[in-house]
């Protein structure tokens, strides 16, 4: 269960990072 929870949190973090990077890229256009 810990591995699954860590994987879910990892994917959530990746999703947040991707969203932040996308916002940064658009703000620089």
N, CA and C of each residue as an Amber inpcrd file, in Angstrom:
protein
    87
   0.8430000  -1.2040000   0.0000000   0.0000000   0.0000000   0.0000000
   0.8800000   1.2560000   0.0000000   1.9660000   1.2050000   0.7400000
   2.8350000   2.3800000   0.7750000   3.3780000   2.6880000  -0.6180000
   3.7370000   1.6380000  -1.3510000   4.2840000   1.8550000  -2.6910000
   3.2360000   2.4970000  -3.5900000   2.0020000   2.0080000  -3.4870000
   0.9350000   2.5680000  -4.3210000   0.6920000   4.0310000  -3.9470000
   0.6480000   4.3070000  -2.6530000   0.4140000   5.6860000  -2.2200000
   1.5540000   6.5780000  -2.6850000   2.7790000   6.1060000  -2.5790000
   3.9190000   6.9160000  -3.0110000   3.8560000   7.1310000  -4.5150000
   3.4270000   6.1140000  -5.2550000   3.3050000   6.2790000  -6.7060000
   2.2370000   7.3140000  -7.0310000   1.1070000   7.2630000  -6.3280000
   0.0460000   8.2380000  -6.5830000   0.5350000   9.6470000  -6.2720000
   1.2130000   9.8100000  -5.1510000   1.7170000  11.1340000  -4.7970000
   2.7740000  11.5730000  -5.8090000   3.5730000  10.6230000  -6.3010000
   4.6060000  10.9480000  -7.2960000   3.9520000  11.4630000  -8.5730000
   2.9090000  10.7600000  -9.0330000   2.2360000  11.2000000 -10.2560000
   1.5460000  12.5410000 -10.0260000   0.9890000  12.7390000  -8.8310000
   0.3610000  14.0280000  -8.5290000   1.4080000  15.1290000  -8.5780000
   2.5880000  14.8640000  -8.0330000   3.6530000  15.8670000  -8.0670000
   4.0660000  16.1540000  -9.5060000   4.2060000  15.1020000 -10.3180000
   4.5830000  15.3000000 -11.7160000   3.5260000  16.1410000 -12.4240000
   2.2390000  15.8680000 -12.1280000   1.1560000  16.6280000 -12.7500000
   1.2610000  18.0990000 -12.3470000   1.5350000  18.3500000 -11.0700000
   1.6560000  19.7350000 -10.6050000   2.8550000  20.4090000 -11.2600000
   3.9680000  19.6950000 -11.3600000   5.1710000  20.2720000 -11.9800000
   4.9010000  20.5830000 -13.4430000   4.2790000  19.6520000 -14.1520000
   3.9930000  19.8930000 -15.5740000   3.0950000  21.1130000 -15.7360000
   2.1010000  21.2530000 -14.8640000   1.1960000  22.4000000 -14.9410000
   1.9770000  23.6820000 -14.6740000   2.8840000  23.6620000 -13.6930000
   3.6660000  24.8510000 -13.3640000   4.5700000  25.2300000 -14.5320000
   5.2210000  24.2240000 -15.1220000   6.1140000  24.4900000 -16.2590000
   5.3150000  25.0660000 -17.4180000   4.1310000  24.5180000 -17.6630000
   3.3010000  25.0280000 -18.7620000   2.9010000  26.4740000 -18.4970000
   2.5090000  26.7830000 -17.2670000   2.1310000  28.1580000 -16.9270000
   3.3260000  29.0850000 -17.1180000   4.5100000  28.6530000 -16.7010000
   5.7150000  29.4710000 -16.8550000   5.9880000  29.7240000 -18.3320000
   5.8750000  28.6840000 -19.1580000   6.1540000  28.8250000 -20.5920000
   5.1840000  29.8180000 -21.2250000   3.8850000  29.7110000 -20.9030000
   2.9030000  30.6140000 -21.4920000   3.0920000  32.0380000 -20.9760000
   3.4980000  32.1890000 -19.7320000   3.6690000  33.5350000 -19.1850000
   4.8510000  34.2330000 -19.8560000   5.8040000  33.4590000 -20.3890000
   6.9790000  34.0670000 -21.0420000   6.7230000  34.3830000 -22.5050000
   5.6220000  33.9040000 -23.0790000   5.3450000  34.1700000 -24.4980000
   4.9820000  35.6380000 -24.7180000
